[in-house]
Amino acid sequence: MLLAAFFGRRQQDLAWFGPVFAEAKRALLALLPSSGFLSLAERLITVHRDLGLHAGAGRSVLTADGRRLDIDPRSFDTIWILGTLLPRAYVAAGLTLRPLPCLAGLPRFLPEDPLALADALRTRTLDAARLGLAELDRLERALLRIPADLKVTKRSKAPLLARLQVAYPDLRVPAIARLLGISPQGAVKVQALVAASTT
C-alpha cells in the first residue's frame, strides 16, 4: 500500500493512498439502492470485510521521503479508512445532502451485525444533531443580543467583529487584525468599541 503524506497543500488530501483505499472509496461511496442507516451499515460491514487485511501477511508502506516500512497487520486496522469516507458515505446513503465531517464516527470495533451497527450510527447521529441544534440555538440567541445600532460608520468593522466574537469569543488582537484585514492598532480600537457597546 502506497502512503505518501503531503502537509500544507491546499485542495489535496493529506495523504494519497494506493489501490486498497481507492477500492474501499469506490465501493463505499457508490449510491445505495435504498437509503437509510441499515443500508449504510450493511455496506460498511461488507467493505470492511472486503478490505481483507489478514493476520500473518505484512503490509508495506512507502513514506513521502522514500522509506519503506513493514507494518504488522494486527496493529493496522482498517476502520480509519472507513471513518475518513464516512461523511461522504452518509450522502451516498441518502442521509445528508452534503458531507458533514463532524456528524458521527464509527465504533472502535465494527460489529458484524448490520442492525447493531445501524443502531449505533443512528444514536451517534442523533446525539450529534442534538448538540449541533443546541449550539445553533445558543449562537442565534447571542446574535440577538448584539445591539442593532453600534453607533459606527458604514465602513466600520465593529458589527463584523461583534458577530465573529459570538462564534469565537476568545479572539485575540492579532487574530482580529488578520481576520478583519486591519492593523493591530485598529483591531484594539474596534475591540474596545465592541466591548463598550455590548456590555
C-alpha atoms as an extended CHARMM CRD file, in Angstrom:
* protein
*
       199  EXT
         1         1  MET       CA              0.0000000000        0.0000000000        0.0000000000  PROA      1               0.0000000000
         2         2  LEU       CA              1.4630000000        3.3250000000       -1.0550000000  PROA      2               0.0000000000
         3         3  LEU       CA              1.0970000000        6.0810000000        1.5420000000  PROA      3               0.0000000000
         4         4  ALA       CA              2.5510000000        9.4770000000        0.7120000000  PROA      4               0.0000000000
         5         5  ALA       CA              1.7220000000       12.3330000000        3.0640000000  PROA      5               0.0000000000
         6         6  PHE       CA              1.9640000000       15.9130000000        1.9580000000  PROA      6               0.0000000000
         7         7  PHE       CA              1.0820000000       18.5510000000        4.5540000000  PROA      7               0.0000000000
         8         8  GLY       CA              0.3350000000       22.2050000000        3.8470000000  PROA      8               0.0000000000
         9         9  ARG       CA             -1.0290000000       21.7400000000        0.3230000000  PROA      9               0.0000000000
        10        10  ARG       CA             -4.4060000000       23.2110000000       -0.4690000000  PROA      10              0.0000000000
        11        11  GLN       CA             -7.1510000000       21.3310000000       -2.2920000000  PROA      11              0.0000000000
        12        12  GLN       CA             -5.3870000000       17.9980000000       -1.8260000000  PROA      12              0.0000000000
        13        13  ASP       CA             -5.8000000000       15.1400000000        0.6070000000  PROA      13              0.0000000000
        14        14  LEU       CA             -3.3200000000       14.9570000000        3.4490000000  PROA      14              0.0000000000
        15        15  ALA       CA             -2.4060000000       11.5270000000        2.1740000000  PROA      15              0.0000000000
        16        16  TRP       CA             -2.5440000000        9.6840000000       -1.1210000000  PROA      16              0.0000000000
        17        17  PHE       CA             -3.4580000000        6.0510000000       -0.8610000000  PROA      17              0.0000000000
        18        18  GLY       CA             -2.9520000000        3.0530000000       -3.0580000000  PROA      18              0.0000000000
        19        19  PRO       CA             -5.4070000000        0.5710000000       -4.5380000000  PROA      19              0.0000000000
        20        20  VAL       CA             -6.7770000000       -0.6170000000       -1.1750000000  PROA      20              0.0000000000
        21        21  PHE       CA             -8.0460000000        2.8490000000       -0.2900000000  PROA      21              0.0000000000
        22        22  ALA       CA             -9.2330000000        3.5090000000       -3.8520000000  PROA      22              0.0000000000
        23        23  GLU       CA            -11.2510000000        0.2890000000       -3.9100000000  PROA      23              0.0000000000
        24        24  ALA       CA            -12.7980000000        0.9980000000       -0.4990000000  PROA      24              0.0000000000
        25        25  LYS       CA            -13.6780000000        4.5050000000       -1.6530000000  PROA      25              0.0000000000
        26        26  ARG       CA            -15.2930000000        3.2500000000       -4.8610000000  PROA      26              0.0000000000
        27        27  ALA       CA            -17.3360000000        0.6100000000       -3.0370000000  PROA      27              0.0000000000
        28        28  LEU       CA            -18.4020000000        2.7390000000       -0.0820000000  PROA      28              0.0000000000
        29        29  LEU       CA            -19.3370000000        5.8910000000       -1.9940000000  PROA      29              0.0000000000
        30        30  ALA       CA            -21.4370000000        4.2110000000       -4.6880000000  PROA      30              0.0000000000
        31        31  LEU       CA            -25.0880000000        5.2110000000       -4.3740000000  PROA      31              0.0000000000
        32        32  LEU       CA            -27.1000000000        2.7130000000       -2.3530000000  PROA      32              0.0000000000
        33        33  PRO       CA            -30.2630000000        1.1950000000       -3.8700000000  PROA      33              0.0000000000
        34        34  SER       CA            -32.2060000000        2.1290000000       -0.7230000000  PROA      34              0.0000000000
        35        35  SER       CA            -31.4920000000        4.9430000000        1.6940000000  PROA      35              0.0000000000
        36        36  GLY       CA            -31.1690000000        4.6240000000        5.4470000000  PROA      36              0.0000000000
        37        37  PHE       CA            -28.9120000000        3.5490000000        8.2730000000  PROA      37              0.0000000000
        38        38  LEU       CA            -29.3980000000       -0.1770000000        7.7250000000  PROA      38              0.0000000000
        39        39  SER       CA            -28.2530000000        0.0120000000        4.0990000000  PROA      39              0.0000000000
        40        40  LEU       CA            -25.2420000000        2.0940000000        5.1390000000  PROA      40              0.0000000000
        41        41  ALA       CA            -24.3800000000       -0.3650000000        7.9230000000  PROA      41              0.0000000000
        42        42  GLU       CA            -24.5580000000       -3.3280000000        5.5510000000  PROA      42              0.0000000000
        43        43  ARG       CA            -22.2940000000       -1.5260000000        3.0610000000  PROA      43              0.0000000000
        44        44  LEU       CA            -19.7770000000       -0.5800000000        5.7830000000  PROA      44              0.0000000000
        45        45  ILE       CA            -19.5530000000       -4.1750000000        7.0460000000  PROA      45              0.0000000000
        46        46  THR       CA            -19.1670000000       -5.5260000000        3.5060000000  PROA      46              0.0000000000
        47        47  VAL       CA            -16.4490000000       -3.0310000000        2.5640000000  PROA      47              0.0000000000
        48        48  HSD       CA            -14.6130000000       -3.6100000000        5.8450000000  PROA      48              0.0000000000
        49        49  ARG       CA            -14.6510000000       -7.3590000000        5.2360000000  PROA      49              0.0000000000
        50        50  ASP       CA            -13.5110000000       -6.9150000000        1.6370000000  PROA      50              0.0000000000
        51        51  LEU       CA            -10.5030000000       -4.8490000000        2.6620000000  PROA      51              0.0000000000
        52        52  GLY       CA             -9.1300000000       -8.2120000000        3.7460000000  PROA      52              0.0000000000
        53        53  LEU       CA             -6.1040000000       -7.4080000000        5.8990000000  PROA      53              0.0000000000
        54        54  HSD       CA             -5.4100000000      -10.8390000000        7.3510000000  PROA      54              0.0000000000
        55        55  ALA       CA             -3.0190000000      -11.5660000000       10.1710000000  PROA      55              0.0000000000
        56        56  GLY       CA              0.2100000000      -13.1890000000        9.1070000000  PROA      56              0.0000000000
        57        57  ALA       CA              0.7800000000      -11.1450000000        5.9510000000  PROA      57              0.0000000000
        58        58  GLY       CA              2.7540000000       -7.9370000000        6.4110000000  PROA      58              0.0000000000
        59        59  ARG       CA              1.8690000000       -4.6620000000        4.7410000000  PROA      59              0.0000000000
        60        60  SER       CA              4.4900000000       -2.3860000000        3.2180000000  PROA      60              0.0000000000
        61        61  VAL       CA              4.1230000000        1.3780000000        3.4390000000  PROA      61              0.0000000000
        62        62  LEU       CA              6.2000000000        3.7690000000        1.3450000000  PROA      62              0.0000000000
        63        63  THR       CA              6.5450000000        7.1540000000        3.0330000000  PROA      63              0.0000000000
        64        64  ALA       CA              6.8230000000       10.5150000000        1.2740000000  PROA      64              0.0000000000
        65        65  ASP       CA             10.5980000000       10.5750000000        1.7780000000  PROA      65              0.0000000000
        66        66  GLY       CA             11.0760000000        7.1440000000        0.1670000000  PROA      66              0.0000000000
        67        67  ARG       CA             11.4070000000        4.9400000000        3.2530000000  PROA      67              0.0000000000
        68        68  ARG       CA              9.6690000000        1.5490000000        3.2150000000  PROA      68              0.0000000000
        69        69  LEU       CA              8.0820000000        0.3590000000        6.4500000000  PROA      69              0.0000000000
        70        70  ASP       CA              6.6390000000       -3.0830000000        7.1930000000  PROA      70              0.0000000000
        71        71  ILE       CA              3.5970000000       -2.8890000000        9.4720000000  PROA      71              0.0000000000
        72        72  ASP       CA              2.2210000000       -5.7730000000       11.4610000000  PROA      72              0.0000000000
        73        73  PRO       CA             -1.3760000000       -6.1260000000       10.2000000000  PROA      73              0.0000000000
        74        74  ARG       CA             -2.6180000000       -6.9240000000       13.6880000000  PROA      74              0.0000000000
        75        75  SER       CA             -1.9850000000       -3.2580000000       14.5830000000  PROA      75              0.0000000000
        76        76  PHE       CA             -3.0770000000       -1.9330000000       11.1880000000  PROA      76              0.0000000000
        77        77  ASP       CA             -6.8460000000       -1.9380000000       11.3300000000  PROA      77              0.0000000000
        78        78  THR       CA             -8.9320000000       -0.5240000000        8.5100000000  PROA      78              0.0000000000
        79        79  ILE       CA            -11.7040000000        1.1990000000       10.4630000000  PROA      79              0.0000000000
        80        80  TRP       CA             -9.9010000000        4.5300000000        9.9840000000  PROA      80              0.0000000000
        81        81  ILE       CA            -10.1940000000        4.1400000000        6.1990000000  PROA      81              0.0000000000
        82        82  LEU       CA            -13.9650000000        3.8190000000        6.5190000000  PROA      82              0.0000000000
        83        83  GLY       CA            -14.0090000000        6.7040000000        9.0030000000  PROA      83              0.0000000000
        84        84  THR       CA            -12.3450000000        9.0880000000        6.5510000000  PROA      84              0.0000000000
        85        85  LEU       CA            -15.0250000000        8.2270000000        3.9860000000  PROA      85              0.0000000000
        86        86  LEU       CA            -17.9990000000        8.2170000000        6.3650000000  PROA      86              0.0000000000
        87        87  PRO       CA            -19.1900000000       11.8330000000        5.7630000000  PROA      87              0.0000000000
        88        88  ARG       CA            -19.4820000000       11.1310000000        2.0240000000  PROA      88              0.0000000000
        89        89  ALA       CA            -20.9790000000        7.6880000000        2.7010000000  PROA      89              0.0000000000
        90        90  TYR       CA            -23.8470000000        9.4610000000        4.5110000000  PROA      90              0.0000000000
        91        91  VAL       CA            -24.5440000000       11.3050000000        1.2450000000  PROA      91              0.0000000000
        92        92  ALA       CA            -24.4310000000        8.0510000000       -0.7540000000  PROA      92              0.0000000000
        93        93  ALA       CA            -26.9030000000        6.5410000000        1.7390000000  PROA      93              0.0000000000
        94        94  GLY       CA            -29.2970000000        9.4670000000        1.3000000000  PROA      94              0.0000000000
        95        95  LEU       CA            -28.9250000000       10.5800000000        4.9180000000  PROA      95              0.0000000000
        96        96  THR       CA            -27.4270000000       14.0170000000        4.2070000000  PROA      96              0.0000000000
        97        97  LEU       CA            -27.4100000000       16.3650000000        1.2320000000  PROA      97              0.0000000000
        98        98  ARG       CA            -23.7000000000       17.1840000000        1.5850000000  PROA      98              0.0000000000
        99        99  PRO       CA            -20.7390000000       15.7950000000        3.6030000000  PROA      99              0.0000000000
       100       100  LEU       CA            -20.8770000000       16.8290000000        7.2610000000  PROA      100             0.0000000000
       101       101  PRO       CA            -17.4410000000       15.9390000000        8.7240000000  PROA      101             0.0000000000
       102       102  CYS       CA            -18.3800000000       16.0990000000       12.4090000000  PROA      102             0.0000000000
       103       103  LEU       CA            -21.7360000000       14.3430000000       12.1750000000  PROA      103             0.0000000000
       104       104  ALA       CA            -20.7930000000       10.9440000000       13.5860000000  PROA      104             0.0000000000
       105       105  GLY       CA            -17.9590000000        8.4810000000       13.9500000000  PROA      105             0.0000000000
       106       106  LEU       CA            -17.6170000000        4.7280000000       13.7710000000  PROA      106             0.0000000000
       107       107  PRO       CA            -17.3430000000        2.4170000000       16.7710000000  PROA      107             0.0000000000
       108       108  ARG       CA            -13.7930000000        1.3310000000       17.5550000000  PROA      108             0.0000000000
       109       109  PHE       CA            -14.6840000000       -2.2560000000       16.6980000000  PROA      109             0.0000000000
       110       110  LEU       CA            -17.1510000000       -2.7000000000       13.8560000000  PROA      110             0.0000000000
       111       111  PRO       CA            -19.9370000000       -5.1520000000       14.8050000000  PROA      111             0.0000000000
       112       112  GLU       CA            -20.7540000000       -7.9400000000       12.3810000000  PROA      112             0.0000000000
       113       113  ASP       CA            -24.4900000000       -7.4190000000       12.8360000000  PROA      113             0.0000000000
       114       114  PRO       CA            -25.8340000000       -4.7090000000       10.4650000000  PROA      114             0.0000000000
       115       115  LEU       CA            -28.7500000000       -3.9650000000       12.8210000000  PROA      115             0.0000000000
       116       116  ALA       CA            -26.3650000000       -3.2680000000       15.7210000000  PROA      116             0.0000000000
       117       117  LEU       CA            -24.1910000000       -1.0130000000       13.5680000000  PROA      117             0.0000000000
       118       118  ALA       CA            -27.2250000000        0.7950000000       12.1410000000  PROA      118             0.0000000000
       119       119  ASP       CA            -28.4880000000        1.4180000000       15.6770000000  PROA      119             0.0000000000
       120       120  ALA       CA            -25.0610000000        2.7290000000       16.7650000000  PROA      120             0.0000000000
       121       121  LEU       CA            -24.8690000000        5.0660000000       13.7520000000  PROA      121             0.0000000000
       122       122  ARG       CA            -28.4300000000        6.2780000000       14.3480000000  PROA      122             0.0000000000
       123       123  THR       CA            -27.6810000000        7.0120000000       18.0220000000  PROA      123             0.0000000000
       124       124  ARG       CA            -24.4000000000        8.8050000000       17.2480000000  PROA      124             0.0000000000
       125       125  THR       CA            -26.0530000000       10.8630000000       14.5180000000  PROA      125             0.0000000000
       126       126  LEU       CA            -28.9630000000       11.8210000000       16.7590000000  PROA      126             0.0000000000
       127       127  ASP       CA            -26.5750000000       12.8770000000       19.5470000000  PROA      127             0.0000000000
       128       128  ALA       CA            -24.5200000000       14.9600000000       17.1160000000  PROA      128             0.0000000000
       129       129  ALA       CA            -27.6500000000       16.5740000000       15.6560000000  PROA      129             0.0000000000
       130       130  ARG       CA            -28.9340000000       17.4880000000       19.1250000000  PROA      130             0.0000000000
       131       131  LEU       CA            -25.5930000000       19.0280000000       20.0820000000  PROA      131             0.0000000000
       132       132  GLY       CA            -25.4980000000       20.9360000000       16.8040000000  PROA      132             0.0000000000
       133       133  LEU       CA            -29.0320000000       22.2870000000       17.2770000000  PROA      133             0.0000000000
       134       134  ALA       CA            -28.2510000000       23.3550000000       20.8580000000  PROA      134             0.0000000000
       135       135  GLU       CA            -25.1320000000       25.1850000000       19.6430000000  PROA      135             0.0000000000
       136       136  LEU       CA            -27.0580000000       26.8110000000       16.7950000000  PROA      136             0.0000000000
       137       137  ASP       CA            -29.7240000000       27.9570000000       19.2730000000  PROA      137             0.0000000000
       138       138  ARG       CA            -27.0310000000       29.4330000000       21.5260000000  PROA      138             0.0000000000
       139       139  LEU       CA            -25.4520000000       31.2970000000       18.6000000000  PROA      139             0.0000000000
       140       140  GLU       CA            -28.8020000000       32.6910000000       17.4500000000  PROA      140             0.0000000000
       141       141  ARG       CA            -29.6300000000       33.9440000000       20.9670000000  PROA      141             0.0000000000
       142       142  ALA       CA            -26.1900000000       35.5550000000       21.2210000000  PROA      142             0.0000000000
       143       143  LEU       CA            -26.6590000000       37.2620000000       17.8260000000  PROA      143             0.0000000000
       144       144  LEU       CA            -29.9510000000       38.7400000000       19.0290000000  PROA      144             0.0000000000
       145       145  ARG       CA            -28.1280000000       40.2880000000       21.9970000000  PROA      145             0.0000000000
       146       146  ILE       CA            -25.8200000000       42.2980000000       19.7140000000  PROA      146             0.0000000000
       147       147  PRO       CA            -27.0710000000       45.9040000000       19.6560000000  PROA      147             0.0000000000
       148       148  ALA       CA            -28.6960000000       46.7890000000       16.3240000000  PROA      148             0.0000000000
       149       149  ASP       CA            -27.0580000000       50.2230000000       16.3920000000  PROA      149             0.0000000000
       150       150  LEU       CA            -23.3890000000       50.2140000000       17.4000000000  PROA      150             0.0000000000
       151       151  LYS       CA            -23.1520000000       53.9430000000       16.5990000000  PROA      151             0.0000000000
       152       152  VAL       CA            -20.4470000000       53.3970000000       13.9860000000  PROA      152             0.0000000000
       153       153  THR       CA            -19.9220000000       54.3540000000       10.3540000000  PROA      153             0.0000000000
       154       154  LYS       CA            -20.9620000000       52.0820000000        7.4990000000  PROA      154             0.0000000000
       155       155  ARG       CA            -17.3230000000       51.1380000000        6.8570000000  PROA      155             0.0000000000
       156       156  SER       CA            -16.6470000000       50.1950000000       10.4730000000  PROA      156             0.0000000000
       157       157  LYS       CA            -15.5740000000       46.6430000000       11.2010000000  PROA      157             0.0000000000
       158       158  ALA       CA            -17.2950000000       46.6720000000       14.6070000000  PROA      158             0.0000000000
       159       159  PRO       CA            -20.5290000000       44.8860000000       13.5270000000  PROA      159             0.0000000000
       160       160  LEU       CA            -18.4930000000       42.1510000000       11.8380000000  PROA      160             0.0000000000
       161       161  LEU       CA            -16.2890000000       41.7340000000       14.9000000000  PROA      161             0.0000000000
       162       162  ALA       CA            -19.3460000000       41.5480000000       17.1650000000  PROA      162             0.0000000000
       163       163  ARG       CA            -20.6920000000       38.6580000000       15.0690000000  PROA      163             0.0000000000
       164       164  LEU       CA            -17.2790000000       36.9610000000       14.9320000000  PROA      164             0.0000000000
       165       165  GLN       CA            -16.9780000000       37.1030000000       18.7080000000  PROA      165             0.0000000000
       166       166  VAL       CA            -20.2580000000       35.2290000000       19.0720000000  PROA      166             0.0000000000
       167       167  ALA       CA            -18.7200000000       32.1980000000       17.3690000000  PROA      167             0.0000000000
       168       168  TYR       CA            -15.1450000000       32.7930000000       18.5950000000  PROA      168             0.0000000000
       169       169  PRO       CA            -15.3690000000       34.5680000000       21.9810000000  PROA      169             0.0000000000
       170       170  ASP       CA            -11.6430000000       34.3550000000       22.7510000000  PROA      170             0.0000000000
       171       171  LEU       CA            -10.3030000000       36.1110000000       19.6570000000  PROA      171             0.0000000000
       172       172  ARG       CA             -7.0740000000       37.9890000000       20.3720000000  PROA      172             0.0000000000
       173       173  VAL       CA             -5.8480000000       41.1700000000       18.7330000000  PROA      173             0.0000000000
       174       174  PRO       CA             -3.5260000000       39.5020000000       16.1460000000  PROA      174             0.0000000000
       175       175  ALA       CA             -6.3440000000       37.1920000000       15.0020000000  PROA      175             0.0000000000
       176       176  ILE       CA             -8.8220000000       40.0860000000       14.8600000000  PROA      176             0.0000000000
       177       177  ALA       CA             -6.4010000000       42.1280000000       12.7550000000  PROA      177             0.0000000000
       178       178  ARG       CA             -5.8150000000       39.2200000000       10.3790000000  PROA      178             0.0000000000
       179       179  LEU       CA             -9.4960000000       38.2880000000       10.0330000000  PROA      179             0.0000000000
       180       180  LEU       CA            -10.6980000000       41.8470000000        9.5150000000  PROA      180             0.0000000000
       181       181  GLY       CA             -7.7500000000       42.9280000000        7.3730000000  PROA      181             0.0000000000
       182       182  ILE       CA             -6.7990000000       45.8520000000        9.6230000000  PROA      182             0.0000000000
       183       183  SER       CA             -3.7470000000       46.8650000000       11.6360000000  PROA      183             0.0000000000
       184       184  PRO       CA             -3.2440000000       45.6160000000       15.2110000000  PROA      184             0.0000000000
       185       185  GLN       CA             -3.8270000000       49.1630000000       16.4570000000  PROA      185             0.0000000000
       186       186  GLY       CA             -7.1170000000       49.2880000000       14.5580000000  PROA      186             0.0000000000
       187       187  ALA       CA             -8.0470000000       45.8770000000       15.9690000000  PROA      187             0.0000000000
       188       188  VAL       CA             -7.5310000000       47.1750000000       19.5240000000  PROA      188             0.0000000000
       189       189  LYS       CA             -9.8060000000       50.1460000000       18.8290000000  PROA      189             0.0000000000
       190       190  VAL       CA            -12.5470000000       48.0470000000       17.2350000000  PROA      190             0.0000000000
       191       191  GLN       CA            -12.3470000000       45.5100000000       20.0450000000  PROA      191             0.0000000000
       192       192  ALA       CA            -12.7120000000       48.2580000000       22.6540000000  PROA      192             0.0000000000
       193       193  LEU       CA            -15.6720000000       49.7480000000       20.7640000000  PROA      193             0.0000000000
       194       194  VAL       CA            -17.4830000000       46.4180000000       20.5780000000  PROA      194             0.0000000000
       195       195  ALA       CA            -16.7710000000       45.6780000000       24.2430000000  PROA      195             0.0000000000
       196       196  ALA       CA            -18.1770000000       49.0580000000       25.2780000000  PROA      196             0.0000000000
       197       197  SER       CA            -21.2830000000       48.6360000000       23.1180000000  PROA      197             0.0000000000
       198       198  THR       CA            -22.1440000000       45.0860000000       24.1860000000  PROA      198             0.0000000000
       199       199  THR       CA            -21.7170000000       45.4460000000       27.9660000000  PROA      199             0.0000000000
